[in-house]
Amino acid sequence: MRIFFVTGNEAKFHEASLVLKEFGIELMIDRGHRKVEIQSDNLEDIVSNALQGICSDNPSDYFVVEDDGLFINKLNGFPGPYSSYVYKTIGLTGILKLMSGVDDKTAYFKSVVGLCGPRVGIKLFSGVVYGRIAMEPRGTEGFGFDPIFIPDGYDKTFAELGIDIKNKLSHRARAFRALGNWILSNL
Ligand code: ITT
Ligand code: NA
């Protein structure tokens, strides 16, 4: 089975394809379609809306869209659904500044993955990884907020741990594993 992943983020694509490979599912990157993102504080709404347009135009193919957020507890879940914008504007240093002097550094990543296609309609899957914000950026692997996120059970950031460990426990790996399991038992 072949699925198109509509994303502009090659690193997300790479991580997701390694996970779906475990299920014998081939993921192809789709740079042609646009993931139209509505303004919403809900990752699920963003994903279903983005999928609707794509799938009604291409009813015989399978498509996946993913939206993520980094939710920092002491900041009431900020940046959450605004993570992409916040990453591009204030960036890692901006987040670290907001967190300086804050004792509770706990945070989590959430991924919502949506699938649409024949015999599916729209199905949503999610994954979460809990952890904390680092004191300073560390590590060179990964992307986005990886240099400042330390998953529970580790003392290193995702950017230090690398893709093999990240893909065992990340929000994305968990959401795509849920997708893979659903496909194996339903399609
Ligand atoms: P799409 O084209 O798929 O939308 P994107 O990079 O815009 O790709 P999102 O809007 O889903 O992705 O992601 C929101 C932000 O969260 C974005 O700035 C990423 O850098 C960051 N992010 C998402 N997953 C991450 C991960 O696994 N590690 C670090 N940062 C991540
Ligand atoms: Na995005």
Coordinates of C-alpha atoms and ligand atoms in Angstrom, one line a residue:
M1 CA 0.0 0.0 0.0
R2 CA 1.2 3.5 -0.9
I3 CA 0.3 6.7 0.9
F4 CA 1.1 10.3 0.0
F5 CA 2.3 12.5 2.9
V6 CA 1.4 16.1 2.2
T7 CA 4.1 18.1 4.0
G8 CA 6.8 20.7 3.4
N9 CA 8.9 19.3 6.1
E10 CA 11.4 16.6 4.8
A11 CA 12.5 15.7 8.4
K12 CA 8.9 14.8 9.4
F13 CA 8.6 12.8 6.2
H14 CA 11.9 10.9 6.9
E15 CA 10.9 10.0 10.5
A16 CA 7.3 8.9 9.4
S17 CA 8.5 6.8 6.5
L18 CA 10.8 4.8 8.8
V19 CA 7.9 4.1 11.1
L20 CA 5.5 3.0 8.4
K21 CA 8.2 0.8 6.9
E22 CA 7.8 -1.4 10.0
F23 CA 4.3 -2.1 8.7
G24 CA 5.3 -2.6 5.1
I25 CA 3.6 0.7 4.1
E26 CA 5.3 2.9 1.6
L27 CA 5.2 6.6 2.2
M28 CA 5.7 9.1 -0.6
I29 CA 6.3 12.8 -0.1
D30 CA 3.7 15.0 -1.8
R31 CA 5.1 18.5 -2.3
G32 CA 2.5 19.3 -4.9
H33 CA -0.6 19.7 -2.7
R34 CA -0.8 22.4 -0.2
K35 CA -1.6 21.8 3.4
V36 CA -4.1 24.6 3.9
E37 CA -3.9 25.4 7.6
I38 CA -7.0 27.0 9.3
Q39 CA -6.4 29.2 12.3
S40 CA -7.5 27.0 15.2
D41 CA -6.3 26.0 18.7
N42 CA -7.1 22.4 17.9
L43 CA -4.6 20.2 16.0
E44 CA -7.4 17.8 15.1
D45 CA -9.5 20.5 13.4
I46 CA -6.4 21.8 11.5
V47 CA -5.7 18.3 10.2
S48 CA -9.2 17.3 9.2
N49 CA -9.7 20.6 7.4
A50 CA -6.4 20.3 5.5
L51 CA -7.4 16.7 4.4
Q52 CA -10.9 17.5 3.2
G53 CA -9.8 19.6 0.3
I54 CA -7.0 17.3 -0.8
C55 CA -9.1 14.1 -0.7
S56 CA -12.2 15.4 -2.4
D57 CA -10.0 16.3 -5.3
N58 CA -8.2 12.9 -5.4
P59 CA -10.7 10.3 -4.2
S60 CA -8.8 7.2 -5.4
D61 CA -5.5 7.9 -3.5
Y62 CA -4.5 7.7 0.2
F63 CA -3.2 10.9 1.8
V64 CA -1.8 11.7 5.2
V65 CA -1.4 15.1 6.8
E66 CA 0.3 15.8 10.2
D67 CA 0.1 18.7 12.5
D68 CA 2.2 19.1 15.7
G69 CA 2.6 21.3 18.6
L70 CA 5.0 21.7 21.6
F71 CA 2.9 22.4 24.7
I72 CA 4.7 24.0 27.7
N73 CA 2.7 23.5 30.9
K74 CA 3.8 26.7 32.7
L75 CA 3.0 28.7 29.6
N76 CA -0.6 27.3 29.5
G77 CA 0.2 25.1 26.5
F78 CA 2.0 27.8 24.5
P79 CA 3.2 27.6 21.7
G80 CA 0.9 24.5 21.0
P81 CA -0.9 24.9 17.6
Y82 CA 1.2 28.1 17.0
S83 CA 4.5 26.2 17.2
S84 CA 5.4 26.6 13.6
Y85 CA 4.9 30.4 13.7
V86 CA 6.7 30.7 17.0
Y87 CA 9.6 28.6 15.8
K88 CA 10.0 30.9 12.8
T89 CA 9.6 34.1 14.9
I90 CA 11.0 34.0 18.4
G91 CA 12.7 30.6 17.8
L92 CA 14.5 28.5 20.4
T93 CA 16.1 31.4 22.1
G94 CA 12.8 33.1 22.5
I95 CA 11.3 30.0 24.2
L96 CA 14.3 29.6 26.4
K97 CA 14.0 33.3 27.4
L98 CA 10.3 32.8 28.4
M99 CA 11.4 29.8 30.4
S100 CA 14.3 31.4 32.3
G101 CA 13.5 31.5 36.0
V102 CA 10.6 29.1 35.5
D103 CA 11.1 26.0 37.7
D104 CA 8.5 23.8 36.1
K105 CA 10.0 23.0 32.7
T106 CA 7.6 20.2 31.9
A107 CA 6.3 20.1 28.3
Y108 CA 5.0 17.7 25.8
F109 CA 4.9 17.3 22.0
K110 CA 1.6 16.2 20.4
S111 CA 1.2 14.9 16.9
V112 CA -2.1 14.5 15.1
V113 CA -2.0 12.4 11.9
G114 CA -5.0 12.2 9.6
L115 CA -5.6 9.6 6.8
C116 CA -8.1 9.9 4.0
G117 CA -8.7 7.7 1.1
P118 CA -11.0 4.9 -0.3
R119 CA -12.9 3.0 2.4
V120 CA -11.5 5.4 5.0
G121 CA -13.2 8.8 4.9
I122 CA -11.1 10.7 7.4
K123 CA -9.4 8.9 10.3
L124 CA -7.3 10.7 13.0
F125 CA -4.5 9.3 15.1
S126 CA -2.5 11.0 17.8
G127 CA 0.7 10.6 19.7
V128 CA 2.2 12.4 22.7
V129 CA 5.7 12.4 24.3
Y130 CA 6.2 14.0 27.7
G131 CA 9.4 15.7 28.8
R132 CA 10.9 19.0 29.7
I133 CA 12.5 22.1 28.2
A134 CA 16.3 22.1 28.4
M135 CA 18.3 25.0 29.9
E136 CA 20.1 25.6 26.6
P137 CA 20.0 24.1 23.1
R138 CA 22.0 20.9 22.8
G139 CA 22.7 18.5 19.9
T140 CA 22.8 18.7 16.1
E141 CA 20.3 16.0 14.9
G142 CA 16.6 16.4 14.3
F143 CA 14.9 19.6 13.6
G144 CA 12.6 22.3 15.0
F145 CA 12.5 22.2 18.8
D146 CA 14.6 19.0 19.1
P147 CA 17.6 20.8 20.6
I148 CA 15.6 22.0 23.6
F149 CA 13.3 19.0 24.3
I150 CA 14.4 16.3 26.7
P151 CA 12.0 13.3 26.7
D152 CA 11.1 11.7 30.1
G153 CA 13.6 9.0 31.1
Y154 CA 16.5 10.7 29.4
D155 CA 19.0 13.5 30.2
K156 CA 19.7 14.3 26.6
T157 CA 17.7 16.3 24.0
F158 CA 16.1 14.7 21.0
A159 CA 18.8 16.5 18.9
E160 CA 21.4 14.7 21.0
L161 CA 19.6 11.3 21.1
G162 CA 19.2 11.0 17.4
I163 CA 16.6 9.5 15.1
D164 CA 16.8 5.9 16.3
I165 CA 15.9 6.7 19.8
K166 CA 13.5 9.6 18.8
N167 CA 11.6 7.2 16.6
K168 CA 11.1 4.8 19.4
L169 CA 9.3 7.3 21.6
S170 CA 8.3 10.5 19.8
H171 CA 4.8 11.9 19.4
R172 CA 5.2 11.4 15.6
A173 CA 6.4 7.8 15.9
R174 CA 3.4 7.0 18.2
A175 CA 0.9 8.6 16.0
F176 CA 2.2 6.9 12.8
R177 CA 2.4 3.6 14.7
A178 CA -1.3 4.0 15.6
L179 CA -1.9 4.7 11.9
G180 CA 0.1 1.6 10.8
N181 CA -1.8 -0.7 13.2
W182 CA -5.2 0.7 12.1
I183 CA -4.3 0.1 8.4
L184 CA -3.1 -3.4 9.1
S185 CA -6.3 -4.4 10.7
N186 CA -8.8 -2.4 8.6
L187 CA -7.5 -2.0 5.0
Ligands
ITT1 P1 4.0 20.7 7.5 O1 4.4 21.2 6.1 O2 3.8 19.2 7.6 O3 2.9 21.5 8.2 P2 5.7 22.0 9.5 O4 7.1 22.0 9.7 O5 5.0 23.3 9.2 O6 5.3 20.9 8.4 P3 4.0 21.6 11.9 O7 3.2 22.8 11.6 O8 3.2 20.4 12.1 O9 5.1 21.3 10.8 O10 4.9 21.7 13.2 C1 4.8 22.7 14.1 C2 6.2 23.1 14.6 O11 6.6 22.2 15.6 C3 7.3 23.2 13.6 O12 7.9 24.5 13.8 C4 8.2 22.2 13.9 O13 9.5 22.7 13.8 C5 7.9 21.8 15.3 N1 8.0 20.3 15.5 C6 7.1 19.5 15.0 N2 7.5 18.2 15.2 C7 8.7 18.3 15.8 C8 9.7 17.4 16.3 O14 9.5 16.1 16.2 N3 10.8 17.8 16.9 C9 11.0 19.2 17.0 N4 10.2 20.1 16.6 C10 9.0 19.7 16.0
NA2 NA 2.8 23.8 9.3

